[in-house]
Amino acid sequence: MEDRFGHRISYLRVSITDRCNERCIYCMPQETQEWLPRAEVLSYEEIARLVRVATTLGVTKLRVTGGEPLARANVLELFRLLRDEAPAIRDLGVSTNGSLLAREVKWEGEAMTMATALRRLGVRSLNVSLDSLDPVAYRAITGRGFLPDVLAGLAAARAAGFPSIKLNCVLMRGRNEAQLPALVQFAGEHGHLIRFIELMPVSTTEVLSEENFLPVAEARRIIERGIGSLAARPDFRTNGPASYFQLPGSDQLVGFIGALTNLHFCESCNKLRLTCDGKLRPCLGSHLEFDIRDPLRAGAGDEELRSLYRMVVDRKPLQHDFRDSYQPNRKMVAIGG
Ligand code: SAM
Ligand code: SF4
C-alpha cells in the first residue's frame, strides 16, 4: 500500500485494549476510568484476521500496544494466533510499561516469565516505557509504585534474549528532566536503546500544557551537560521518526522523538493504526478514523476489508496537525501509542 505522497505503508500498530494497570499523568490520569464495554473491543480472532488481511497488502511489521497490552486476559493466545495466522509478519513488537514482563505464566504446560513466553511466540522487539529511575518520581508520573517490577521485567526481557529492547521516556518539565542523564547511563549499562519523546496532545489531561512541555533540543542540552556533547548520527534510523545521537567516547546512541518541534517528523511515516475498538487511523495526530469493526462483524470478505485499508491509506495526511490544533481529543490508550 502506498499513500498519496509515496509513503509505502508496511507497519501496523494495533491497540488491543484501552485498559491499563498504571495511570500515567500524560496518558490516563484519573483514578476512575471509563473503559470501553467488552463487546466494543476487538476479539483476538478479529485482530488476527485484520492483521492477516493487512499482510496481504504488504504489511510486514506489527506492533501490539494499548493501554497495557500485557494486562489483557490470555494475551499469549493473541500472539499464538498471530504466529499461526499472519506468518508474513517479519517484525513483531510489543510496547509495554514493562510491569508484567517478569510475571510467571504457564505456556504450553511450562512455567516461564511473560518475557520468555513472548519471545518464544516470535516477538522480536520490546519497547518499554521508563520515565524515571527514581521511585518517588516514577510513582508521581505513573500513579503506581511499579518501578521494581519494571526493572525486574527488563531483566527478564534481557534473559529472554530479545534482539531489540528499547526504552521510551516521555519528557516533562519539572517531573523528569533531572533524571535524563541517569536514564541514558542505565540504558548504556544494559545495552538498551533509549528514546526521549516530546509530550503530545493525545489525552484529556491538564498536564498537556505549554509549561510541562520539554522540547527535545532542551533535553539534549541537559544530557550534554551531564554526560558530554552528543554527535548527530543522521545515518542511523530505526523504523520510526526518532533522530539519533552518539555519546562521546562510546558507541551508545540516544534517540529523540520531537513530534512537535521536528518539522520533518512525518516525512518517513510508514504507519497505520488500528484502535482497540476497530477503527483504522491513518495518523496519530489527526482526528480522522474509519470503522472496520462493523463491516468485519457484518461478514465482510477479505477483498472488502482490503479496500477499506486502501481507502484509509489514501486518506493519510501529509503531516499530523498537532501543531495547528493543540487539542487533546481521543486518548492515547485507545489509539495505541
Ligand atoms: N502501556 C504501554 C506503554 O506505556 O508503553 C503501551 C501504550 S502507551 C500509550 C505507548 C507509548 O505512548 C508510551 O511510551 C507512552 O509513554 C507514550 N505516551 C502516552 N501518552 C503520551 C503523550 N501524551 N505524549 C507522548 N507520549 C505518550
Ligand atoms: Fe498505561 Fe502506557 Fe498509558 Fe502509562 S502510557 S497509562 S502505562 S497505557
CSV table of N, CA, C and O and ligand atoms in Angstrom, one decimal, residues 13 15 17 19-22 24-28 63-70 94-98 127-131 138 142 167-172 195 197-205 207-208 257 259-260 273 284 322 326 331-337, ligand 1:
chain,number,residue,atom,x,y,z
A,13,ARG,N,0.2,-0.6,13.7
A,13,ARG,CA,0.2,-0.6,15.2
A,13,ARG,C,-1.2,-0.9,15.7
A,13,ARG,O,-2.1,-0.2,15.3
A,15,SER,N,-3.7,-1.4,18.9
A,15,SER,CA,-4.0,-1.3,20.3
A,15,SER,C,-5.0,-2.4,20.6
A,15,SER,O,-6.0,-2.5,20.0
A,17,THR,N,-6.2,-3.0,23.8
A,17,THR,CA,-7.0,-2.7,25.0
A,17,THR,C,-6.9,-1.2,25.3
A,17,THR,O,-5.9,-0.6,25.1
A,19,ARG,N,-7.4,-0.5,28.5
A,19,ARG,CA,-7.2,-0.5,29.9
A,19,ARG,C,-5.7,-0.6,30.3
A,19,ARG,O,-4.9,-1.0,29.5
A,20,CYS,N,-5.4,-0.2,31.5
A,20,CYS,CA,-4.0,-0.2,31.9
A,20,CYS,C,-3.9,-0.3,33.5
A,20,CYS,O,-4.8,0.1,34.2
A,21,ASN,N,-2.8,-0.9,33.9
A,21,ASN,CA,-2.6,-1.0,35.4
A,21,ASN,C,-1.8,0.2,35.9
A,21,ASN,O,-1.5,0.2,37.1
A,22,GLU,N,-1.4,1.1,35.0
A,22,GLU,CA,-0.8,2.3,35.5
A,22,GLU,C,-1.7,3.5,35.1
A,22,GLU,O,-2.7,3.3,34.4
A,24,CYS,N,-0.5,6.9,34.0
A,24,CYS,CA,0.5,8.0,33.7
A,24,CYS,C,-0.2,9.3,33.5
A,24,CYS,O,-1.3,9.4,32.8
A,25,ILE,N,0.4,10.4,34.1
A,25,ILE,CA,-0.4,11.7,34.1
A,25,ILE,C,-0.6,12.2,32.7
A,25,ILE,O,-1.5,13.0,32.5
A,26,TYR,N,0.3,11.9,31.7
A,26,TYR,CA,0.1,12.4,30.4
A,26,TYR,C,-0.8,11.5,29.6
A,26,TYR,O,-1.1,11.8,28.4
A,27,CYS,N,-1.3,10.4,30.1
A,27,CYS,CA,-2.0,9.4,29.3
A,27,CYS,C,-3.4,9.2,29.8
A,27,CYS,O,-4.4,9.4,29.2
A,28,MET,N,-3.5,8.7,31.1
A,28,MET,CA,-4.8,8.5,31.7
A,28,MET,C,-4.7,8.7,33.2
A,28,MET,O,-4.6,7.7,33.9
A,63,ARG,N,3.2,-3.9,15.6
A,63,ARG,CA,3.4,-3.6,17.0
A,63,ARG,C,2.1,-3.7,17.8
A,63,ARG,O,1.1,-3.1,17.4
A,64,VAL,N,2.2,-4.5,18.8
A,64,VAL,CA,1.0,-4.6,19.7
A,64,VAL,C,1.1,-3.7,20.9
A,64,VAL,O,2.2,-3.7,21.5
A,65,THR,N,0.1,-2.8,21.1
A,65,THR,CA,0.2,-1.8,22.1
A,65,THR,C,-1.1,-1.7,22.8
A,65,THR,O,-2.0,-2.6,22.7
A,66,GLY,N,-1.3,-0.6,23.5
A,66,GLY,CA,-2.6,-0.4,24.3
A,66,GLY,C,-2.7,1.0,24.6
A,66,GLY,O,-2.2,1.9,23.9
A,67,GLY,N,-3.3,1.2,25.8
A,67,GLY,CA,-3.4,0.6,27.1
A,67,GLY,C,-2.2,-0.3,27.3
A,67,GLY,O,-1.1,-0.2,26.7
A,68,GLU,N,-2.3,-1.1,28.3
A,68,GLU,CA,-1.2,-2.0,28.6
A,68,GLU,C,-1.6,-3.4,28.0
A,68,GLU,O,-2.4,-4.1,28.6
A,69,PRO,N,-0.9,-3.7,26.9
A,69,PRO,CA,-1.3,-5.0,26.2
A,69,PRO,C,-1.1,-6.2,27.0
A,69,PRO,O,-1.9,-7.2,26.9
A,70,LEU,N,-0.1,-6.2,27.9
A,70,LEU,CA,0.2,-7.5,28.6
A,70,LEU,C,-0.8,-7.6,29.8
A,70,LEU,O,-0.8,-8.7,30.5
A,94,VAL,N,6.2,-5.4,20.7
A,94,VAL,CA,5.2,-5.0,21.8
A,94,VAL,C,5.7,-3.8,22.5
A,94,VAL,O,6.8,-3.6,22.8
A,95,SER,N,4.7,-2.8,22.7
A,95,SER,CA,5.0,-1.7,23.5
A,95,SER,C,4.4,-1.9,24.9
A,95,SER,O,3.2,-2.2,24.9
A,96,THR,N,5.1,-1.8,25.9
A,96,THR,CA,4.6,-2.1,27.3
A,96,THR,C,5.2,-1.2,28.3
A,96,THR,O,6.3,-0.7,28.1
A,97,ASN,N,4.5,-1.1,29.5
A,97,ASN,CA,5.1,-0.4,30.6
A,97,ASN,C,6.1,-1.3,31.3
A,97,ASN,O,6.7,-0.8,32.3
A,98,GLY,N,6.2,-2.5,31.0
A,98,GLY,CA,7.2,-3.4,31.5
A,98,GLY,C,6.9,-4.1,32.8
A,98,GLY,O,7.5,-5.0,33.3
A,127,ASN,N,9.4,-2.4,23.3
A,127,ASN,CA,9.6,-1.0,23.7
A,127,ASN,C,9.0,-0.9,25.1
A,127,ASN,O,7.8,-1.1,25.3
A,128,VAL,N,9.9,-0.5,26.0
A,128,VAL,CA,9.4,-0.4,27.4
A,128,VAL,C,9.4,1.0,27.9
A,128,VAL,O,10.5,1.7,27.7
A,129,SER,N,8.3,1.5,28.4
A,129,SER,CA,8.3,2.9,28.9
A,129,SER,C,9.0,3.0,30.2
A,129,SER,O,8.8,2.2,31.1
A,130,LEU,N,9.9,4.0,30.3
A,130,LEU,CA,10.6,4.2,31.6
A,130,LEU,C,10.9,5.7,31.7
A,130,LEU,O,11.7,6.2,31.0
A,131,ASP,N,10.1,6.4,32.5
A,131,ASP,CA,10.2,7.8,32.6
A,131,ASP,C,11.1,8.3,33.7
A,131,ASP,O,11.5,9.5,33.7
A,138,TYR,N,8.9,8.2,39.7
A,138,TYR,CA,8.2,7.2,38.9
A,138,TYR,C,6.8,7.1,39.4
A,138,TYR,O,5.8,7.1,38.5
A,142,THR,N,3.5,7.9,37.1
A,142,THR,CA,2.7,6.8,36.6
A,142,THR,C,1.5,6.4,37.5
A,142,THR,O,0.7,5.6,37.2
A,167,LEU,N,14.0,1.6,25.3
A,167,LEU,CA,13.3,2.3,26.4
A,167,LEU,C,12.7,3.6,25.8
A,167,LEU,O,13.4,4.3,25.0
A,168,ASN,N,11.5,3.9,26.3
A,168,ASN,CA,10.9,5.2,25.9
A,168,ASN,C,10.6,6.0,27.1
A,168,ASN,O,10.1,5.6,28.1
A,169,CYS,N,11.0,7.3,27.0
A,169,CYS,CA,10.9,8.2,28.1
A,169,CYS,C,10.1,9.5,27.6
A,169,CYS,O,10.6,10.1,26.7
A,170,VAL,N,9.0,9.7,28.2
A,170,VAL,CA,8.3,11.0,27.8
A,170,VAL,C,8.8,12.1,28.6
A,170,VAL,O,9.0,12.1,29.9
A,171,LEU,N,9.2,13.2,27.9
A,171,LEU,CA,9.8,14.4,28.6
A,171,LEU,C,8.8,15.3,29.2
A,171,LEU,O,7.8,15.7,28.6
A,172,MET,N,9.0,15.6,30.5
A,172,MET,CA,8.1,16.5,31.2
A,172,MET,C,8.9,17.5,32.1
A,172,MET,O,9.6,17.1,33.0
A,195,ARG,N,15.0,6.3,23.9
A,195,ARG,CA,14.5,7.5,23.1
A,195,ARG,C,13.7,8.4,24.0
A,195,ARG,O,12.9,7.9,24.9
A,197,ILE,N,10.8,11.3,24.3
A,197,ILE,CA,9.7,11.6,23.4
A,197,ILE,C,9.0,12.9,23.9
A,197,ILE,O,8.7,13.1,25.1
A,198,GLU,N,8.8,13.9,23.0
A,198,GLU,CA,8.0,15.1,23.4
A,198,GLU,C,6.6,14.7,23.8
A,198,GLU,O,6.0,13.9,23.1
A,199,LEU,N,6.1,15.4,24.8
A,199,LEU,CA,4.7,15.3,25.2
A,199,LEU,C,3.8,15.6,24.0
A,199,LEU,O,4.0,16.6,23.3
A,200,MET,N,2.8,14.8,23.7
A,200,MET,CA,1.9,15.0,22.6
A,200,MET,C,0.5,15.2,23.1
A,200,MET,O,0.1,14.6,24.1
A,201,PRO,N,-0.3,16.0,22.4
A,201,PRO,CA,-1.6,16.3,22.8
A,201,PRO,C,-2.6,15.2,22.5
A,201,PRO,O,-3.4,15.3,21.6
A,202,VAL,N,-2.5,14.1,23.2
A,202,VAL,CA,-3.3,12.9,22.8
A,202,VAL,C,-4.1,12.4,24.0
A,202,VAL,O,-4.3,11.2,24.1
A,203,SER,N,-4.4,13.2,24.9
A,203,SER,CA,-5.1,12.8,26.1
A,203,SER,C,-6.0,13.9,26.5
A,203,SER,O,-6.1,15.0,26.0
A,204,THR,N,-6.7,13.6,27.6
A,204,THR,CA,-7.7,14.6,28.1
A,204,THR,C,-7.1,15.1,29.5
A,204,THR,O,-7.8,15.2,30.4
A,205,THR,N,-5.9,15.4,29.5
A,205,THR,CA,-5.3,15.8,30.8
A,205,THR,C,-4.7,17.2,30.8
A,205,THR,O,-4.1,17.6,29.8
A,207,VAL,N,-2.1,18.1,32.1
A,207,VAL,CA,-0.6,18.0,32.1
A,207,VAL,C,-0.1,18.5,30.7
A,207,VAL,O,1.0,19.0,30.6
A,208,LEU,N,-1.0,18.3,29.7
A,208,LEU,CA,-0.5,18.6,28.4
A,208,LEU,C,-0.5,20.1,28.1
A,208,LEU,O,-1.2,20.7,27.3
A,257,ILE,N,12.5,11.9,19.9
A,257,ILE,CA,11.3,11.9,19.1
A,257,ILE,C,10.6,13.2,19.3
A,257,ILE,O,9.9,13.4,20.2
A,259,ALA,N,8.0,15.1,18.2
A,259,ALA,CA,6.8,15.1,17.4
A,259,ALA,C,6.3,16.5,17.1
A,259,ALA,O,5.7,16.8,16.1
A,260,LEU,N,6.5,17.4,18.1
A,260,LEU,CA,6.0,18.8,17.9
A,260,LEU,C,7.1,19.7,17.3
A,260,LEU,O,6.7,20.6,16.5
A,273,ARG,N,-2.7,2.8,12.0
A,273,ARG,CA,-3.1,2.3,13.4
A,273,ARG,C,-4.5,1.7,13.4
A,273,ARG,O,-5.4,2.2,12.7
A,284,LEU,N,-1.7,9.3,13.9
A,284,LEU,CA,-1.9,9.5,15.3
A,284,LEU,C,-2.3,10.9,15.6
A,284,LEU,O,-3.2,11.2,16.5
A,322,PHE,N,-0.9,18.3,15.1
A,322,PHE,CA,-0.7,18.6,16.5
A,322,PHE,C,-0.3,20.1,16.6
A,322,PHE,O,-0.8,20.8,17.6
A,326,TYR,N,-3.6,22.3,19.0
A,326,TYR,CA,-3.1,21.6,20.2
A,326,TYR,C,-4.3,21.2,21.0
A,326,TYR,O,-4.7,21.8,22.0
A,331,LYS,N,-8.1,9.6,23.6
A,331,LYS,CA,-7.0,9.2,24.5
A,331,LYS,C,-6.0,8.2,23.8
A,331,LYS,O,-6.4,7.4,23.0
A,332,MET,N,-4.7,8.4,24.1
A,332,MET,CA,-3.6,7.6,23.5
A,332,MET,C,-3.9,6.1,23.7
A,332,MET,O,-3.6,5.3,22.9
A,333,VAL,N,-4.4,5.8,24.9
A,333,VAL,CA,-4.6,4.4,25.3
A,333,VAL,C,-5.6,3.7,24.3
A,333,VAL,O,-5.4,2.5,24.0
A,334,ALA,N,-6.5,4.5,23.8
A,334,ALA,CA,-7.5,3.8,22.9
A,334,ALA,C,-6.9,3.8,21.5
A,334,ALA,O,-7.1,2.8,20.7
A,335,ILE,N,-6.0,4.8,21.1
A,335,ILE,CA,-5.4,4.8,19.8
A,335,ILE,C,-4.3,3.8,19.7
A,335,ILE,O,-4.1,3.1,18.7
A,336,GLY,N,-3.5,3.8,20.8
A,336,GLY,CA,-2.3,2.9,20.8
A,336,GLY,C,-1.1,3.7,20.4
A,336,GLY,O,-0.9,4.0,19.3
A,337,GLY,N,-0.4,4.1,21.4
A,337,GLY,CA,0.8,4.9,21.2
A,337,GLY,C,2.0,4.2,20.6
A,337,GLY,O,1.9,3.0,20.5
B,1,SAM,N1,1.3,0.9,28.1
B,1,SAM,C1,2.3,0.8,27.2
B,1,SAM,C2,3.5,1.7,27.5
B,1,SAM,O1,3.3,2.6,28.4
B,1,SAM,O2,4.5,1.7,26.8
B,1,SAM,C3,1.9,0.9,25.7
B,1,SAM,C4,0.9,2.0,25.4
B,1,SAM,S1,1.5,3.7,25.7
B,1,SAM,C5,0.1,4.6,25.2
B,1,SAM,C6,2.7,3.8,24.3
B,1,SAM,C7,3.6,5.0,24.5
B,1,SAM,O3,2.9,6.2,24.4
B,1,SAM,C8,4.4,5.0,25.8
B,1,SAM,O4,5.8,5.1,25.5
B,1,SAM,C9,3.9,6.3,26.4
B,1,SAM,O5,4.9,6.9,27.2
B,1,SAM,C10,3.5,7.1,25.2
B,1,SAM,N2,2.6,8.2,25.5
B,1,SAM,C11,1.4,8.1,26.2
B,1,SAM,N3,0.8,9.4,26.2
B,1,SAM,C12,1.7,10.2,25.7
B,1,SAM,C13,1.7,11.6,25.5
B,1,SAM,N4,0.6,12.4,25.9
B,1,SAM,N5,2.7,12.2,24.8
B,1,SAM,C14,3.7,11.4,24.4
B,1,SAM,N6,3.8,10.1,24.6
B,1,SAM,C15,2.8,9.5,25.2
